[in-house]
């Protein structure tokens, strides 16, 4: 089926022609005593549970970018949870703080998996979500998180990484990855150089993973976030928004989720 037909079928099957009534709710859940503050977005006009999608934030923390993406997914008919990986909804305003927050999770894989699983269990328990159909997407730091979860054999139908790191100390093993994998990458991203890309592809091929990799010329790190240009100017970071790559990568995600959930 062509991409156009897949997206058309998705829209019709989810009733988008009649308009979605998107709601967003502040939610809390816990991981071993740590309070986590998420954001649940769903279409209140929908009848019955819908496939669920976890949205993992950039290294800045659970901010408006993650919530915006959750709302966009709800407009497509999914039930989306913008996840809090740091605890207490912490958000960094400076790269040094963001690096500390992200590093504490990246360097503790057990903690990463617990924080992710707490969010996954919460989403599966919601009446608006189909507990049997769950996927995850992530941005930058979040992209690396969802890929690690796939490598770990998490029971997810699919994961999608937007401008996320691809290197790992725990490479995928043959037969262990249950998720379909989508990687959306900026070809000019200095934080994820070509050798890391090639290493990732070799890893996926060796493990027999069903994956699709798309690179966008002219796009650098954080190409989906309009706030990236401000961060680049303020902190001299090699990041930047790219409207074309943002639009095209979202289209790839729509197709990927439609195919993953069998819509």
Tab-separated table of C-alpha atoms in Angstrom:
chain	number	residue	atom	x	y	z
A	1	UNK	CA	0.000	0.000	0.000
A	2	UNK	CA	1.360	3.429	-0.885
A	3	UNK	CA	2.199	5.971	1.821
A	4	UNK	CA	-0.674	8.224	0.695
A	5	UNK	CA	-3.210	5.418	0.941
A	6	UNK	CA	-1.881	4.349	4.347
A	7	UNK	CA	-2.277	7.869	5.745
A	8	UNK	CA	-5.723	8.281	4.164
A	9	UNK	CA	-6.870	4.998	5.657
A	10	UNK	CA	-5.463	6.032	9.029
A	11	UNK	CA	-7.347	9.323	8.983
A	12	UNK	CA	-10.630	7.731	7.989
A	13	UNK	CA	-10.325	4.847	10.429
A	14	UNK	CA	-9.770	7.241	13.313
A	15	UNK	CA	-12.589	9.530	12.401
A	16	UNK	CA	-10.435	12.599	11.819
A	17	UNK	CA	-12.773	13.758	9.068
A	18	UNK	CA	-15.240	14.607	11.867
A	19	UNK	CA	-12.648	16.484	13.932
A	20	UNK	CA	-10.815	15.440	17.063
A	21	UNK	CA	-11.603	16.749	20.537
A	22	UNK	CA	-8.063	16.712	21.916
A	23	UNK	CA	-7.704	16.902	25.676
A	24	UNK	CA	-4.507	17.233	27.686
A	25	UNK	CA	-4.182	16.305	31.342
A	26	UNK	CA	-1.436	16.740	33.917
A	27	UNK	CA	-0.818	13.295	35.424
A	28	UNK	CA	1.447	11.860	38.094
A	29	UNK	CA	2.829	8.374	38.578
A	30	UNK	CA	5.726	6.974	40.566
A	31	UNK	CA	8.915	4.968	40.267
A	32	UNK	CA	10.185	3.527	43.530
A	33	UNK	CA	8.974	6.525	45.512
A	34	UNK	CA	9.988	9.154	42.950
A	35	UNK	CA	7.112	11.292	41.722
A	36	UNK	CA	6.996	11.591	37.934
A	37	UNK	CA	4.938	14.290	36.257
A	38	UNK	CA	3.598	13.473	32.802
A	39	UNK	CA	1.073	14.821	30.339
A	40	UNK	CA	-1.645	12.618	28.844
A	41	UNK	CA	-3.192	13.672	25.521
A	42	UNK	CA	-6.126	11.930	23.850
A	43	UNK	CA	-9.154	12.437	21.623
A	44	UNK	CA	-12.182	12.680	23.905
A	45	UNK	CA	-14.529	12.177	20.940
A	46	UNK	CA	-13.120	8.723	20.234
A	47	UNK	CA	-15.041	5.629	21.215
A	48	UNK	CA	-13.031	2.927	22.893
A	49	UNK	CA	-9.312	2.711	23.645
A	50	UNK	CA	-6.737	3.793	21.042
A	51	UNK	CA	-3.146	2.698	20.443
A	52	UNK	CA	-0.804	4.312	22.962
A	53	UNK	CA	2.411	6.208	22.256
A	54	UNK	CA	5.016	7.213	24.827
A	55	UNK	CA	6.843	10.477	24.061
A	56	UNK	CA	10.319	10.804	25.590
A	57	UNK	CA	11.666	14.333	25.878
A	58	UNK	CA	14.956	15.919	24.847
A	59	UNK	CA	17.749	16.368	27.385
A	60	UNK	CA	16.107	19.626	28.509
A	61	UNK	CA	13.431	17.579	30.293
A	62	UNK	CA	9.660	17.331	30.120
A	63	UNK	CA	8.942	20.633	28.397
A	64	UNK	CA	6.446	22.072	25.944
A	65	UNK	CA	8.097	20.393	22.946
A	66	UNK	CA	7.274	16.925	24.326
A	67	UNK	CA	3.728	18.011	25.152
A	68	UNK	CA	3.209	19.478	21.706
A	69	UNK	CA	4.199	16.177	20.130
A	70	UNK	CA	1.817	14.316	22.438
A	71	UNK	CA	-1.029	16.582	21.349
A	72	UNK	CA	-0.140	16.062	17.686
A	73	UNK	CA	-0.345	12.314	18.224
A	74	UNK	CA	-3.729	12.729	19.906
A	75	UNK	CA	-4.921	14.636	16.845
A	76	UNK	CA	-4.031	11.550	14.826
A	77	UNK	CA	-6.209	9.465	17.111
A	78	UNK	CA	-3.596	7.983	19.416
A	79	UNK	CA	-3.429	8.240	23.189
A	80	UNK	CA	-0.069	9.779	24.015
A	81	UNK	CA	1.861	10.208	27.238
A	82	UNK	CA	4.634	12.802	27.414
A	83	UNK	CA	6.973	11.089	29.867
A	84	UNK	CA	9.010	12.496	32.750
A	85	UNK	CA	12.379	10.720	32.861
A	86	UNK	CA	14.036	13.027	35.425
A	87	UNK	CA	11.451	13.117	38.190
A	88	UNK	CA	9.261	15.880	39.597
A	89	UNK	CA	8.922	17.332	36.091
A	90	UNK	CA	12.420	18.819	36.196
A	91	UNK	CA	13.357	21.021	33.239
A	92	UNK	CA	16.828	22.454	32.547
A	93	UNK	CA	17.421	26.007	31.343
A	94	UNK	CA	21.161	25.584	30.748
A	95	UNK	CA	23.083	22.877	28.844
A	96	UNK	CA	25.187	22.098	31.915
A	97	UNK	CA	22.092	21.198	33.916
A	98	UNK	CA	20.570	19.321	30.980
A	99	UNK	CA	23.762	17.322	30.646
A	100	UNK	CA	23.698	16.406	34.324
A	101	UNK	CA	20.062	15.319	34.195
A	102	UNK	CA	20.520	13.281	31.025
A	103	UNK	CA	23.837	11.821	32.161
A	104	UNK	CA	22.323	10.523	35.390
A	105	UNK	CA	19.872	8.481	33.324
A	106	UNK	CA	22.178	7.459	30.480
A	107	UNK	CA	24.845	6.210	32.877
A	108	UNK	CA	22.372	4.134	34.862
A	109	UNK	CA	20.642	1.813	32.413
A	110	UNK	CA	18.672	0.122	35.190
A	111	UNK	CA	17.235	3.479	36.281
A	112	UNK	CA	16.483	4.386	32.664
A	113	UNK	CA	14.521	1.190	32.183
A	114	UNK	CA	12.623	1.623	35.459
A	115	UNK	CA	11.619	5.194	34.634
A	116	UNK	CA	10.494	4.148	31.174
A	117	UNK	CA	8.612	1.107	32.448
A	118	UNK	CA	6.790	3.180	35.073
A	119	UNK	CA	5.488	5.433	32.294
A	120	UNK	CA	4.653	2.471	30.075
A	121	UNK	CA	2.659	0.770	32.835
A	122	UNK	CA	0.799	3.995	33.562
A	123	UNK	CA	-0.140	4.456	29.902
A	124	UNK	CA	-1.295	0.851	29.535
A	125	UNK	CA	-3.550	1.315	32.571
A	126	UNK	CA	-5.456	4.263	31.095
A	127	UNK	CA	-8.969	3.619	29.800
A	128	UNK	CA	-8.217	5.742	26.698
A	129	UNK	CA	-5.276	3.494	25.724
A	130	UNK	CA	-5.196	0.028	24.173
A	131	UNK	CA	-2.884	-1.870	26.527
A	132	UNK	CA	-2.006	-4.323	23.746
A	133	UNK	CA	-0.854	-1.647	21.296
A	134	UNK	CA	1.947	0.571	22.586
A	135	UNK	CA	4.859	2.256	20.833
A	136	UNK	CA	7.392	4.896	21.867
A	137	UNK	CA	9.034	7.891	20.227
A	138	UNK	CA	11.877	10.044	21.502
A	139	UNK	CA	13.768	13.218	20.717
A	140	UNK	CA	17.547	13.617	21.132
A	141	UNK	CA	18.086	12.131	24.627
A	142	UNK	CA	14.664	10.534	24.286
A	143	UNK	CA	15.623	8.993	20.971
A	144	UNK	CA	18.534	7.215	22.591
A	145	UNK	CA	16.212	6.040	25.386
A	146	UNK	CA	13.652	4.412	23.076
A	147	UNK	CA	16.433	2.700	21.124
A	148	UNK	CA	17.868	1.324	24.358
A	149	UNK	CA	14.453	0.019	25.317
A	150	UNK	CA	14.159	-1.725	21.958
A	151	UNK	CA	17.630	-3.234	22.404
A	152	UNK	CA	16.593	-4.504	25.837
A	153	UNK	CA	13.708	-6.479	24.321
A	154	UNK	CA	10.939	-4.248	25.687
A	155	UNK	CA	7.437	-5.338	24.721
A	156	UNK	CA	6.773	-2.431	22.342
A	157	UNK	CA	5.369	-2.722	18.840
A	158	UNK	CA	7.594	0.052	17.538
A	159	UNK	CA	10.048	2.787	18.502
A	160	UNK	CA	11.016	5.927	16.604
A	161	UNK	CA	14.041	8.112	17.290
A	162	UNK	CA	14.236	11.743	16.137
A	163	UNK	CA	17.804	13.130	16.068
A	164	UNK	CA	18.823	10.739	18.828
A	165	UNK	CA	22.237	9.283	19.662
A	166	UNK	CA	22.785	5.894	18.046
A	167	UNK	CA	25.817	4.505	19.880
A	168	UNK	CA	25.384	2.033	22.720
A	169	UNK	CA	27.300	-0.138	25.140
A	170	UNK	CA	24.539	-2.730	24.925
A	171	UNK	CA	24.161	-3.621	21.234
A	172	UNK	CA	21.072	-5.428	20.006
A	173	UNK	CA	21.273	-9.201	20.052
A	174	UNK	CA	19.803	-11.473	17.420
A	175	UNK	CA	16.217	-12.438	18.164
A	176	UNK	CA	15.815	-10.165	21.203
A	177	UNK	CA	14.440	-6.962	19.659
A	178	UNK	CA	10.631	-7.151	19.468
A	179	UNK	CA	10.029	-3.638	18.149
A	180	UNK	CA	10.014	-2.260	14.656
A	181	UNK	CA	12.536	0.596	14.591
A	182	UNK	CA	12.477	3.949	12.811
A	183	UNK	CA	15.401	6.387	12.948
A	184	UNK	CA	15.032	9.957	11.666
A	185	UNK	CA	18.420	11.640	11.490
A	186	UNK	CA	19.911	14.973	10.470
A	187	UNK	CA	22.764	14.284	8.066
A	188	UNK	CA	24.618	17.401	9.276
A	189	UNK	CA	24.349	16.455	12.964
A	190	UNK	CA	27.860	16.714	14.497
A	191	UNK	CA	26.658	14.985	17.672
A	192	UNK	CA	25.820	11.841	15.701
A	193	UNK	CA	28.608	11.569	13.104
A	194	UNK	CA	28.674	9.306	10.077
A	195	UNK	CA	30.706	6.586	11.811
A	196	UNK	CA	28.024	6.329	14.505
A	197	UNK	CA	25.378	6.006	11.831
A	198	UNK	CA	27.274	3.247	10.069
A	199	UNK	CA	27.885	1.455	13.356
A	200	UNK	CA	24.175	1.560	14.135
A	201	UNK	CA	23.212	0.134	10.759
A	202	UNK	CA	25.717	-2.689	11.132
A	203	UNK	CA	24.373	-3.414	14.614
A	204	UNK	CA	20.774	-3.583	13.386
A	205	UNK	CA	21.675	-5.722	10.383
A	206	UNK	CA	23.702	-8.159	12.506
A	207	UNK	CA	20.818	-8.549	14.964
A	208	UNK	CA	18.231	-8.986	12.216
A	209	UNK	CA	16.172	-6.003	13.402
A	210	UNK	CA	13.339	-4.642	11.260
A	211	UNK	CA	14.409	-1.020	10.953
A	212	UNK	CA	14.102	1.954	8.631
A	213	UNK	CA	16.656	4.768	8.607
A	214	UNK	CA	15.991	8.175	7.043
A	215	UNK	CA	18.603	10.935	6.860
A	216	UNK	CA	17.795	14.558	5.998
A	217	UNK	CA	20.362	16.676	4.166
A	218	UNK	CA	20.814	20.117	5.662
A	219	UNK	CA	19.377	19.095	9.034
A	220	UNK	CA	21.395	19.169	12.228
A	221	UNK	CA	20.668	18.213	15.823
A	222	UNK	CA	17.201	19.031	17.249
A	223	UNK	CA	15.766	19.700	13.793
A	224	UNK	CA	12.178	19.141	15.038
A	225	UNK	CA	12.246	21.750	17.792
A	226	UNK	CA	11.568	25.414	16.851
A	227	UNK	CA	13.273	26.461	20.104
A	228	UNK	CA	16.573	24.975	18.909
A	229	UNK	CA	17.545	28.145	17.057
A	230	UNK	CA	17.318	30.153	20.276
A	231	UNK	CA	19.467	27.579	22.114
A	232	UNK	CA	22.035	27.710	19.312
A	233	UNK	CA	22.234	31.488	19.565
A	234	UNK	CA	22.236	31.668	23.362
A	235	UNK	CA	24.647	28.829	24.124
A	236	UNK	CA	26.565	28.364	20.864
A	237	UNK	CA	25.219	24.852	20.452
A	238	UNK	CA	25.350	22.972	17.099
A	239	UNK	CA	21.560	22.649	16.930
A	240	UNK	CA	18.876	24.163	14.740
A	241	UNK	CA	15.286	23.861	13.577
A	242	UNK	CA	14.679	22.659	10.030
A	243	UNK	CA	11.050	23.038	8.943
A	244	UNK	CA	11.356	20.748	5.924
A	245	UNK	CA	13.002	17.926	7.880
A	246	UNK	CA	10.496	18.405	10.695
A	247	UNK	CA	7.551	18.059	8.333
A	248	UNK	CA	8.988	15.131	6.412
A	249	UNK	CA	10.030	13.235	9.529
A	250	UNK	CA	6.563	13.627	11.032
A	251	UNK	CA	5.110	12.190	7.843
A	252	UNK	CA	7.442	9.221	8.208
A	253	UNK	CA	6.246	8.760	11.775
A	254	UNK	CA	2.594	8.831	10.718
A	255	UNK	CA	3.229	6.109	8.156
A	256	UNK	CA	5.332	4.082	10.611
A	257	UNK	CA	2.688	4.148	13.351
A	258	UNK	CA	-0.103	3.311	10.916
A	259	UNK	CA	1.810	0.257	9.715
A	260	UNK	CA	2.988	-0.713	13.213
A	261	UNK	CA	-0.488	-0.674	14.716
A	262	UNK	CA	-2.089	-2.228	11.649
A	263	UNK	CA	-4.438	0.656	10.993
